[in-house]
């Protein structure tokens, strides 16, 4: 294939990526958009396979077969509630691939006795560094989300100093690698090893509920790593596609941070959350009012407008279908049901939307915070399912609270509030929630899915 | 050097294009956006295909083959799971 044709076909692939992302702008065209982007990827792969420089078709066939089979199996078998973990893993694979391509390219040049130009040298080191950090950081994010390891921030003295030192060491070694003679490979391996350690250390001090920001950021890193690899192998489609993904992740992390009224630096280095009870107003002397399923059923059964506030607890209990069933029932009885989605509800951007879409809730009923906050005052019931910090009025009033200034859903403006919760534990931020002690609030303790199912049974009996 | 500057130009322009595109995507679709964008970052497969193969020692060989596996998991996993999610968004609501 002539080089010019090859380059033009790569351009077509890049255009398909752009158009695909554009079509993700509406739920109606999104699926088509994703497929366009997939066609672009297929085109890029086919064009590359015709490349006369391919070294080993056997390796490629085996590698592609294994990778496709594992990827397909994972994608088909993952539960919607586990989507954050899946995306974390995919980020890790992307970072790992960039690391491996950069590494293989470096080793090839070394063994062939070619001295890379300075720009190739630098971008190779960058793809090793960013790729490694993305790989190990994503695996830690996965472990936190999967609850294989604690979701609480892990901190130790001098953490930032150690991380800074590690980063300086990596930069120093990478620079050294650029000037040492051929065949000296220990700085190369050390850079990879240290960067993998750095990825772990950067993510362990970040708490479980801050994972939306971390995943978005790692998503961005995986894109930037791909871009750097593009510089290394002189391939523009890698540079363009990587940059698109890089900017996407950055924007999503910004949106998340804004929704929590915290800076990116605070999320990454603040070791936020986890110290239950240590901060915020004390709840001593206050009591909560519990409600029975029967009473809650009466409230919901005769409500004109119910606003559901879903949180991470909904995902944990896998209660999305049960919610839909309850909503259908209320609607059949003449009430209206809407869903108020806080931008940071769940463990990744848009997590709640995907769960509710799985349960066939029409996306028109899913309202963003600004859209729905004024509706709460006419709602008969605000049904809070496994959400906590995003409805805590302390964010509005208590200047001493760690979440002060965070935009919240006005669940407390509703005529009555039913909170479904497993127990009285504090939310992720480790602070008491005044909403639970509000005289209008009734607590319905227990597993969300079971409670919802019994509510459905009770309402049917009304 | 000109080639490098050209590549940097592409990188910068594509970043701005990405920002414009992503800002238009509604929050409802942010999860599929992430997995879909993730699949796009699997474009590293192109690099993996070029480096995979023997002749430069076993470590380089192992790096190359693993790169193909990782990138392919990223590509196939990413597009498949995104399609699965988006199918739910386009499903007709009257399927009661």
Coordinates of C-alpha atoms in Angstrom, one line a residue:
Chain A
X1 CA 0.0 0.0 0.0
X2 CA 1.4 3.4 -0.9
X3 CA 2.4 5.5 2.1
X4 CA 0.1 8.4 1.1
X5 CA -2.9 6.1 0.9
X6 CA -2.1 4.6 4.3
X7 CA -1.9 8.0 5.8
X8 CA -5.2 9.1 4.2
X9 CA -6.9 6.0 5.6
X10 CA -5.6 6.8 9.0
X11 CA -7.1 10.2 8.6
X12 CA -10.5 8.6 7.8
X13 CA -10.2 6.6 11.0
X14 CA -9.5 9.8 13.0
X15 CA -12.5 11.5 11.4
X16 CA -14.7 8.5 12.3
X17 CA -13.5 8.9 15.9
X18 CA -14.5 12.6 15.9
X19 CA -17.9 11.9 14.3
X20 CA -18.5 9.0 16.7
X21 CA -17.9 11.3 19.7
X22 CA -20.1 14.0 18.2
X23 CA -23.0 11.5 17.9
X24 CA -22.5 10.6 21.6
X25 CA -24.2 14.0 22.2
X26 CA -27.7 12.5 22.2
X27 CA -29.0 9.2 23.6
X28 CA -30.7 8.6 20.2
X29 CA -27.6 8.7 18.0
X30 CA -25.1 7.5 20.6
X31 CA -25.1 3.9 19.8
X32 CA -24.6 4.6 16.1
X33 CA -21.8 7.0 17.1
X34 CA -20.0 4.3 19.1
X35 CA -20.2 2.0 16.1
X36 CA -18.8 4.6 13.8
X37 CA -15.9 5.0 16.1
X38 CA -15.5 1.2 16.2
X39 CA -15.4 1.1 12.4
X40 CA -12.7 3.7 12.5
X41 CA -10.7 1.4 14.8
X42 CA -11.2 -1.5 12.6
X43 CA -10.0 0.5 9.6
X44 CA -6.9 1.6 11.5
X45 CA -6.1 -2.0 12.4
X46 CA -6.6 -3.3 8.9
X47 CA -4.5 -0.5 7.4
X48 CA -1.7 -1.3 9.9
X49 CA -1.8 -5.0 9.1
X50 CA -1.1 -4.2 5.4
X51 CA 2.0 -2.3 6.6
X52 CA 5.1 -3.9 5.1
X53 CA 6.9 -3.4 8.3
X54 CA 4.9 -6.0 10.3
X55 CA 7.4 -8.3 12.0
X56 CA 5.3 -11.2 13.3
X57 CA 1.9 -12.1 12.0
X58 CA 1.8 -15.2 14.2
X59 CA 2.3 -13.1 17.4
X60 CA -0.3 -10.7 16.2
X61 CA -2.9 -13.4 15.5
X62 CA -2.4 -15.1 18.9
X63 CA -2.3 -11.7 20.7
X64 CA -5.4 -10.4 19.0
X65 CA -7.3 -13.6 19.6
X66 CA -6.5 -13.7 23.3
X67 CA -7.1 -9.9 23.8
X68 CA -10.4 -10.0 21.9
X69 CA -11.7 -13.0 23.7
X70 CA -10.9 -11.7 27.1
X71 CA -12.2 -8.2 26.3
X72 CA -15.4 -9.6 24.8
X73 CA -16.0 -11.9 27.7
X74 CA -15.5 -9.1 30.3
X75 CA -17.7 -6.7 28.4
X76 CA -20.5 -9.2 28.1
X77 CA -20.4 -10.6 31.6
X78 CA -19.9 -7.4 33.7
X79 CA -22.9 -6.2 35.7
X80 CA -24.1 -2.6 35.2
X81 CA -23.5 -2.0 38.9
X82 CA -19.8 -2.9 38.4
X83 CA -19.3 -0.6 35.5
X84 CA -16.9 1.7 37.4
X85 CA -14.6 -1.3 38.0
X86 CA -14.8 -2.3 34.3
X87 CA -13.8 1.2 33.2
X88 CA -11.0 1.3 35.7
X89 CA -9.6 -1.9 34.3
X90 CA -10.0 -0.7 30.7
X91 CA -8.1 2.4 31.6
X92 CA -5.4 0.2 33.0
X93 CA -5.2 -1.9 29.9
X94 CA -4.9 1.2 27.7
X95 CA -2.1 2.6 29.9
X96 CA -0.4 -0.9 30.0
X97 CA -0.5 -1.1 26.2
X98 CA 1.1 2.3 25.8
X99 CA 3.8 1.3 28.3
X100 CA 4.5 -1.9 26.4
X101 CA 4.6 -0.4 23.0
X102 CA 6.9 2.4 24.2
X103 CA 9.1 -0.2 25.9
X104 CA 9.2 -2.6 22.9
X105 CA 10.1 0.2 20.6
X106 CA 12.8 1.4 22.9
X107 CA 14.3 -2.1 23.2
X108 CA 14.2 -2.7 19.5
X109 CA 16.1 0.6 18.8
X110 CA 18.7 -0.3 21.5
X111 CA 19.3 -3.8 20.2
X112 CA 19.4 -2.6 16.6
X113 CA 22.1 -0.1 17.7
X114 CA 20.0 2.9 16.6
X115 CA 20.4 6.0 18.7
X116 CA 16.9 7.6 18.9
X117 CA 16.6 11.3 18.3
X118 CA 16.0 13.5 21.3
X119 CA 12.3 13.9 20.7
X120 CA 11.7 10.2 20.3
X121 CA 13.8 9.6 23.4
X122 CA 11.7 12.0 25.4
X123 CA 8.3 10.8 24.2
X124 CA 9.4 7.2 24.8
X125 CA 10.2 8.0 28.4
X126 CA 6.9 9.9 28.7
X127 CA 4.9 7.0 27.3
X128 CA 6.7 4.7 29.8
X129 CA 6.0 7.0 32.7
X130 CA 2.3 7.8 32.0
X131 CA 1.5 4.3 30.8
X132 CA 2.9 2.8 34.0
X133 CA 1.2 5.2 36.3
X134 CA -2.1 4.6 34.5
X135 CA -1.7 0.8 34.7
X136 CA -0.9 0.5 38.4
X137 CA -3.1 3.4 39.4
X138 CA -6.1 1.9 37.6
X139 CA -5.5 -1.5 39.2
X140 CA -5.6 0.2 42.6
X141 CA -8.7 2.1 41.7
X142 CA -10.3 -1.2 40.6
X143 CA -9.3 -2.8 43.9
X144 CA -10.9 0.0 45.8
X145 CA -14.1 -0.1 43.8
X146 CA -14.3 -3.9 43.9
X147 CA -13.7 -3.6 47.7
X148 CA -10.8 -6.0 47.4
X149 CA -8.9 -3.3 49.4
X150 CA -10.2 -0.7 51.8
X151 CA -12.0 2.3 50.2
X152 CA -10.6 4.5 52.9
X153 CA -7.7 6.8 52.2
X154 CA -4.4 5.2 53.0
X155 CA -2.0 7.8 54.3
X156 CA 1.4 7.7 55.9
X157 CA 3.9 10.4 57.1
X158 CA 5.8 12.3 54.4
X159 CA 3.6 10.8 51.7
X160 CA 3.8 13.8 49.5
X161 CA 7.5 14.2 50.0
X162 CA 8.0 10.5 49.1
X163 CA 5.8 10.8 46.0
X164 CA 7.7 14.0 45.0
X165 CA 11.0 12.3 45.5
X166 CA 9.9 9.3 43.5
X167 CA 8.8 11.5 40.6
X168 CA 12.1 13.4 40.7
X169 CA 14.0 10.1 40.6
X170 CA 12.0 9.0 37.6
X171 CA 12.6 12.2 35.7
X172 CA 16.3 12.0 36.6
X173 CA 16.7 8.4 35.5
X174 CA 14.7 9.1 32.3
X175 CA 17.1 12.0 31.5
X176 CA 20.1 9.8 32.3
X177 CA 18.7 7.1 29.9
X178 CA 18.8 9.7 27.2
X179 CA 22.5 10.4 27.5
X180 CA 24.0 7.0 28.5
X181 CA 25.6 5.0 25.7
X182 CA 23.8 2.1 24.1
X183 CA 23.2 -1.2 25.8
X184 CA 22.8 0.4 29.3
X185 CA 19.3 -0.7 30.1
X186 CA 19.0 -0.5 33.9
X187 CA 17.6 3.1 33.9
X188 CA 14.9 1.9 31.5
X189 CA 13.7 -0.9 33.8
X190 CA 14.0 1.3 36.9
X191 CA 11.9 4.0 35.4
X192 CA 9.1 1.5 34.7
X193 CA 9.3 0.0 38.2
X194 CA 9.4 3.3 39.9
X195 CA 6.5 4.7 37.8
X196 CA 4.4 1.6 38.7
X197 CA 5.1 2.3 42.4
X198 CA 4.2 5.9 41.9
X199 CA 0.9 5.0 40.3
X200 CA 0.0 2.9 43.4
X201 CA 1.1 5.6 45.8
X202 CA -0.9 8.3 44.0
X203 CA -4.2 6.5 44.2
X204 CA -4.1 4.8 47.7
X205 CA -4.6 8.1 49.6
X206 CA -7.8 8.8 47.6
X207 CA -11.1 7.6 49.1
X208 CA -13.6 5.3 47.5
X209 CA -16.3 8.0 46.7
X210 CA -13.7 10.2 45.0
X211 CA -13.1 7.4 42.5
X212 CA -15.3 9.2 39.8
X213 CA -12.6 11.9 39.6
X214 CA -9.7 9.4 39.7
X215 CA -11.3 7.2 36.9
X216 CA -11.9 10.3 34.8
X217 CA -8.3 11.4 35.3
X218 CA -6.8 8.0 34.6
X219 CA -9.0 7.9 31.5
X220 CA -7.3 11.1 30.4
X221 CA -3.9 9.7 31.2
X222 CA -4.5 6.6 29.1
X223 CA -5.3 8.9 26.2
X224 CA -2.2 11.0 26.7
X225 CA -0.1 7.9 26.9
X226 CA -1.5 6.8 23.6
X227 CA -0.7 10.2 22.1
X228 CA 2.9 9.9 23.4
X229 CA 3.2 6.5 21.8
X230 CA 2.0 8.1 18.6
X231 CA 5.0 10.5 18.8
X232 CA 7.3 7.5 19.4
X233 CA 6.2 5.6 16.3
X234 CA 5.4 8.6 14.2
X235 CA 1.7 7.9 13.8
X236 CA -0.7 10.8 13.6
X237 CA -3.9 8.8 14.2
X238 CA -2.5 7.8 17.6
X239 CA -1.7 11.4 18.4
X240 CA -5.2 12.6 17.4
X241 CA -7.2 9.8 19.1
X242 CA -5.1 10.0 22.2
X243 CA -5.6 13.8 22.5
X244 CA -9.3 13.4 22.1
X245 CA -9.5 10.9 24.9
X246 CA -7.0 13.0 27.0
X247 CA -9.3 16.1 26.8
X248 CA -12.4 14.0 27.5
X249 CA -11.0 12.7 30.8
X250 CA -9.8 16.1 31.9
X251 CA -13.3 17.7 31.3
X252 CA -15.1 14.9 33.2
X253 CA -12.8 15.3 36.2
X254 CA -13.4 19.0 36.1
X255 CA -17.1 18.5 36.1
X256 CA -16.9 16.1 39.0
X257 CA -14.7 18.5 41.1
X258 CA -17.0 21.4 40.4
X259 CA -20.0 19.3 41.5
X260 CA -18.2 18.7 44.8
X261 CA -17.0 22.3 45.1
X262 CA -13.4 21.0 45.6
X263 CA -10.3 21.5 43.6
X264 CA -8.7 18.7 41.7
X265 CA -5.6 19.1 43.9
X266 CA -7.9 18.6 47.0
X267 CA -9.3 15.4 45.6
X268 CA -6.0 14.0 44.6
X269 CA -3.9 15.0 47.6
X270 CA -6.5 15.9 50.3
X271 CA -7.0 12.3 51.6
X272 CA -10.7 13.2 52.0
X273 CA -13.2 11.2 54.0
X274 CA -13.1 8.2 56.1
X275 CA -12.5 9.5 59.6
X276 CA -16.1 8.9 60.8
X277 CA -17.4 11.1 63.5
X278 CA -14.4 13.2 63.8
X279 CA -15.8 16.2 62.0
X280 CA -19.0 18.1 61.6
X281 CA -21.8 18.6 64.0
X282 CA -22.4 16.0 66.6
X283 CA -25.7 14.2 66.6
X284 CA -25.9 13.8 70.3
X285 CA -29.3 14.4 71.7
X286 CA -31.0 14.1 68.3
X287 CA -33.2 11.2 67.4
X288 CA -34.3 9.8 64.1
X289 CA -37.8 8.8 63.3
X290 CA -38.2 5.3 61.9
X291 CA -41.1 4.4 59.6
X292 CA -42.6 1.0 58.9
X293 CA -42.9 -0.3 55.4
X294 CA -46.7 -0.1 55.7
X295 CA -46.7 3.6 56.6
X296 CA -44.2 4.4 53.9
X297 CA -46.4 2.6 51.4
X298 CA -49.3 4.7 52.3
X299 CA -47.2 7.9 51.9
X300 CA -45.9 6.8 48.5
X301 CA -49.2 5.3 47.3
X302 CA -51.1 8.5 47.6
X303 CA -48.4 10.9 46.6
X304 CA -48.9 13.2 43.6
X305 CA -45.2 13.8 43.0
X306 CA -42.3 11.5 44.2
X307 CA -38.7 12.5 43.5
X308 CA -36.3 9.6 43.8
X309 CA -32.7 10.5 44.8
X310 CA -30.5 7.5 44.0
X311 CA -27.0 7.1 45.4
X312 CA -24.3 4.5 45.5
X313 CA -26.4 2.4 47.9
X314 CA -28.8 1.8 45.0
X315 CA -25.9 0.2 43.0
X316 CA -24.7 -1.8 46.0
X317 CA -28.1 -3.3 46.6
X318 CA -28.7 -3.7 42.8
X319 CA -32.1 -2.2 43.4
X320 CA -32.5 -0.4 40.1
X321 CA -35.2 -2.8 38.8
X322 CA -37.1 -2.7 42.1
X323 CA -37.2 1.1 41.9
X324 CA -38.6 1.0 38.5
X325 CA -41.3 -1.4 39.6
X326 CA -42.2 0.9 42.5
X327 CA -42.3 3.9 40.2
X328 CA -44.5 2.1 37.7
X329 CA -46.9 1.3 40.5
X330 CA -47.1 4.9 41.7
X331 CA -47.6 6.1 38.2
X332 CA -50.4 3.6 37.6
X333 CA -52.1 5.0 40.7
X334 CA -51.9 8.5 39.2
X335 CA -48.8 9.9 40.8
X336 CA -45.7 11.3 39.0
X337 CA -42.2 10.0 39.6
X338 CA -39.0 11.8 38.7
X339 CA -35.4 11.0 39.4
X340 CA -32.9 13.6 40.7
X341 CA -29.4 12.7 39.7
X342 CA -26.5 14.4 41.5
X343 CA -23.4 14.7 39.3
X344 CA -21.3 12.7 41.8
X345 CA -23.9 10.1 42.7
X346 CA -22.4 6.7 42.4
X347 CA -18.8 5.8 41.7
X348 CA -18.4 7.2 38.2
X349 CA -19.8 10.0 36.1
X350 CA -23.3 9.0 34.9
X351 CA -23.3 5.8 36.9
X352 CA -26.9 6.2 38.1
X353 CA -28.1 7.0 34.6
X354 CA -26.7 3.7 33.3
X355 CA -28.3 1.7 36.1
X356 CA -31.7 3.3 35.6
X357 CA -31.5 2.9 31.9
X358 CA -30.8 -0.8 32.5
X359 CA -34.0 -0.9 34.4
X360 CA -35.8 0.7 31.4
X361 CA -36.4 4.1 33.1
X362 CA -36.9 6.5 30.2
X363 CA -34.0 9.0 30.2
X364 CA -36.4 12.0 30.1
X365 CA -37.3 11.2 33.7
X366 CA -33.7 11.5 34.9
X367 CA -33.2 15.1 35.9
X368 CA -30.0 17.0 36.5
X369 CA -29.6 18.9 39.7
X370 CA -30.3 22.4 38.3
X371 CA -33.3 21.1 36.5
X372 CA -35.1 19.5 39.4
X373 CA -34.0 21.4 42.5
X374 CA -37.0 23.8 42.4
X375 CA -39.4 20.9 42.0
X376 CA -38.6 19.5 45.4
X377 CA -40.9 21.9 47.2
X378 CA -43.9 20.6 45.4
X379 CA -42.9 17.0 45.9
X380 CA -44.9 15.0 48.4
X381 CA -42.2 12.6 49.0
X382 CA -38.4 12.7 48.4
X383 CA -37.3 9.1 48.3
X384 CA -33.6 9.0 49.1
X385 CA -32.1 5.6 48.2
X386 CA -28.6 5.0 49.4
X387 CA -27.5 8.6 49.0
X388 CA -26.1 10.7 51.8
X389 CA -23.7 13.5 51.3
X390 CA -25.4 14.8 48.2
X391 CA -28.5 15.6 50.2
X392 CA -26.8 16.9 53.4
X393 CA -28.1 20.4 54.2
X394 CA -24.8 21.1 56.1
X395 CA -23.3 21.8 52.7
X396 CA -25.5 24.9 52.6
X397 CA -25.4 26.1 56.1
X398 CA -22.5 24.7 58.2
X399 CA -19.4 26.6 57.3
X400 CA -17.3 24.2 59.4
X401 CA -18.4 21.2 57.4
X402 CA -16.0 19.5 55.0
X403 CA -18.6 19.5 52.3
X404 CA -19.6 23.2 52.9
X405 CA -20.3 24.8 49.5
X406 CA -21.0 21.6 47.6
X407 CA -24.1 22.0 45.5
X408 CA -26.7 19.6 46.9
X409 CA -30.1 18.2 45.9
X410 CA -32.9 20.1 47.9
X411 CA -34.4 16.9 49.2
X412 CA -35.1 18.7 52.5
X413 CA -37.5 21.1 50.7
X414 CA -39.9 18.2 49.9
X415 CA -43.1 17.9 52.0
X416 CA -41.8 14.7 53.5
X417 CA -38.6 12.6 53.1
X418 CA -38.1 8.9 53.2
X419 CA -34.5 7.8 53.6
X420 CA -33.6 4.2 52.7
X421 CA -30.4 3.2 54.3
X422 CA -28.7 0.1 55.6
X423 CA -27.9 1.6 59.0
X424 CA -27.0 4.9 60.7
X425 CA -23.4 4.9 59.4
X426 CA -22.1 8.2 58.2
X427 CA -21.7 8.9 54.5
X428 CA -18.4 8.8 52.7
X429 CA -17.4 12.3 54.0
X430 CA -17.6 10.8 57.5
X431 CA -20.0 13.5 58.7
X432 CA -23.5 13.4 60.2
X433 CA -26.4 14.2 58.0
X434 CA -28.8 16.7 59.5
X435 CA -31.4 15.6 57.0
X436 CA -31.9 12.3 58.9
X437 CA -32.8 14.3 62.1
X438 CA -35.3 16.6 60.2
X439 CA -38.8 16.2 61.7
X440 CA -40.1 15.7 58.1
X441 CA -37.7 12.8 57.6
X442 CA -38.6 9.1 58.2
X443 CA -35.9 6.4 58.0
X444 CA -36.5 3.1 56.5
X445 CA -33.7 0.8 57.5
X446 CA -32.7 -2.3 55.7
X447 CA -31.5 -3.5 52.3
X448 CA -32.8 -1.1 49.6
X449 CA -33.9 -3.9 47.3
X450 CA -35.8 -5.8 49.9
X451 CA -37.4 -2.6 51.2
X452 CA -38.5 -1.6 47.7
X453 CA -39.9 -5.0 47.0
X454 CA -42.0 -5.0 50.2
X455 CA -43.1 -1.4 49.4
X456 CA -44.4 -2.6 46.1
X457 CA -46.3 -5.5 47.8
X458 CA -47.8 -3.1 50.4
X459 CA -48.9 -0.5 47.8
X460 CA -50.5 -3.2 45.7
X461 CA -52.5 -4.1 48.8
X462 CA -53.7 -0.5 49.4
Chain B
X1 CA 12.2 18.9 13.6
X2 CA 9.4 20.2 11.3
X3 CA 7.8 16.8 11.6
X4 CA 7.8 17.0 15.4
X5 CA 6.3 20.5 15.3
X6 CA 3.6 19.3 13.0
X7 CA 2.8 16.4 15.4
X8 CA 2.6 18.8 18.3
X9 CA 0.3 21.0 16.3
X10 CA -2.0 18.0 15.7
X11 CA -1.9 17.1 19.4
X12 CA -2.9 20.6 20.4
X13 CA -5.6 21.1 17.9
X14 CA -7.1 17.6 18.6
X15 CA -7.1 18.5 22.3
X16 CA -9.2 21.6 21.6
X17 CA -11.5 19.6 19.3
X18 CA -11.9 17.1 22.1
X19 CA -12.9 19.7 24.6
X20 CA -15.5 21.2 22.2
X21 CA -17.0 17.7 21.5
X22 CA -17.1 16.5 25.1
X23 CA -18.7 19.6 26.5
X24 CA -21.7 18.9 24.3
X25 CA -22.3 15.4 25.7
X26 CA -25.1 15.2 28.3
X27 CA -24.4 13.9 31.8
X28 CA -26.7 11.0 31.2
X29 CA -24.2 9.6 28.8
X30 CA -21.1 10.2 30.7
X31 CA -20.5 6.6 31.7
X32 CA -20.7 5.3 28.1
X33 CA -18.7 8.3 27.0
X34 CA -15.9 7.2 29.3
X35 CA -15.9 3.6 28.2
X36 CA -16.3 4.7 24.5
X37 CA -13.4 7.2 24.8
X38 CA -11.5 4.4 26.5
X39 CA -12.0 2.2 23.5
X40 CA -10.6 5.0 21.3
X41 CA -7.5 5.1 23.4
X42 CA -7.1 1.5 22.5
X43 CA -5.7 3.0 19.2
X44 CA -2.4 2.0 20.7
X45 CA -3.2 -1.3 19.0
X46 CA -1.7 0.3 15.9
X47 CA 1.6 0.8 17.7
X48 CA 1.3 -2.7 19.2
X49 CA 0.9 -4.3 15.7
X50 CA 4.0 -2.6 14.4
X51 CA 6.2 -3.6 17.3
X52 CA 5.0 -7.2 17.8
X53 CA 7.4 -9.8 16.5
X54 CA 10.7 -11.3 17.0
X55 CA 14.3 -10.5 16.1
X56 CA 15.2 -8.2 19.0
X57 CA 15.5 -10.5 22.0
X58 CA 12.9 -12.2 24.0
X59 CA 12.1 -9.2 26.3
X60 CA 11.2 -7.0 23.4
X61 CA 9.2 -9.9 21.9
X62 CA 7.3 -10.4 25.2
X63 CA 6.6 -6.6 25.4
X64 CA 5.2 -6.6 21.8
X65 CA 2.9 -9.6 22.2
X66 CA 1.6 -8.4 25.6
X67 CA 1.0 -4.9 24.0
X68 CA -1.2 -6.6 21.4
X69 CA -3.1 -8.4 24.1
X70 CA -3.6 -5.4 26.3
X71 CA -4.6 -3.1 23.5
X72 CA -7.0 -5.6 22.1
X73 CA -8.7 -6.1 25.5
X74 CA -9.0 -2.3 25.6
X75 CA -10.5 -2.1 22.1
X76 CA -12.9 -5.0 22.1
X77 CA -13.9 -4.7 25.8
X78 CA -14.4 -0.9 25.4
X79 CA -16.5 -1.0 22.3
X80 CA -18.6 -4.0 23.4
X81 CA -19.4 -2.7 26.8
X82 CA -20.3 0.8 25.5
X83 CA -22.6 -0.8 22.9
X84 CA -24.2 -2.8 25.6
X85 CA -24.9 0.3 27.6
X86 CA -26.1 2.5 24.7
X87 CA -28.5 -0.3 23.7
X88 CA -30.3 0.3 27.0
X89 CA -30.5 4.0 26.3
X90 CA -32.0 3.6 22.8
X91 CA -34.4 0.8 23.8
X92 CA -38.1 1.8 23.3
X93 CA -39.8 2.7 26.6
X94 CA -43.0 0.9 25.6
X95 CA -41.3 -2.5 26.2
X96 CA -43.3 -2.8 29.4

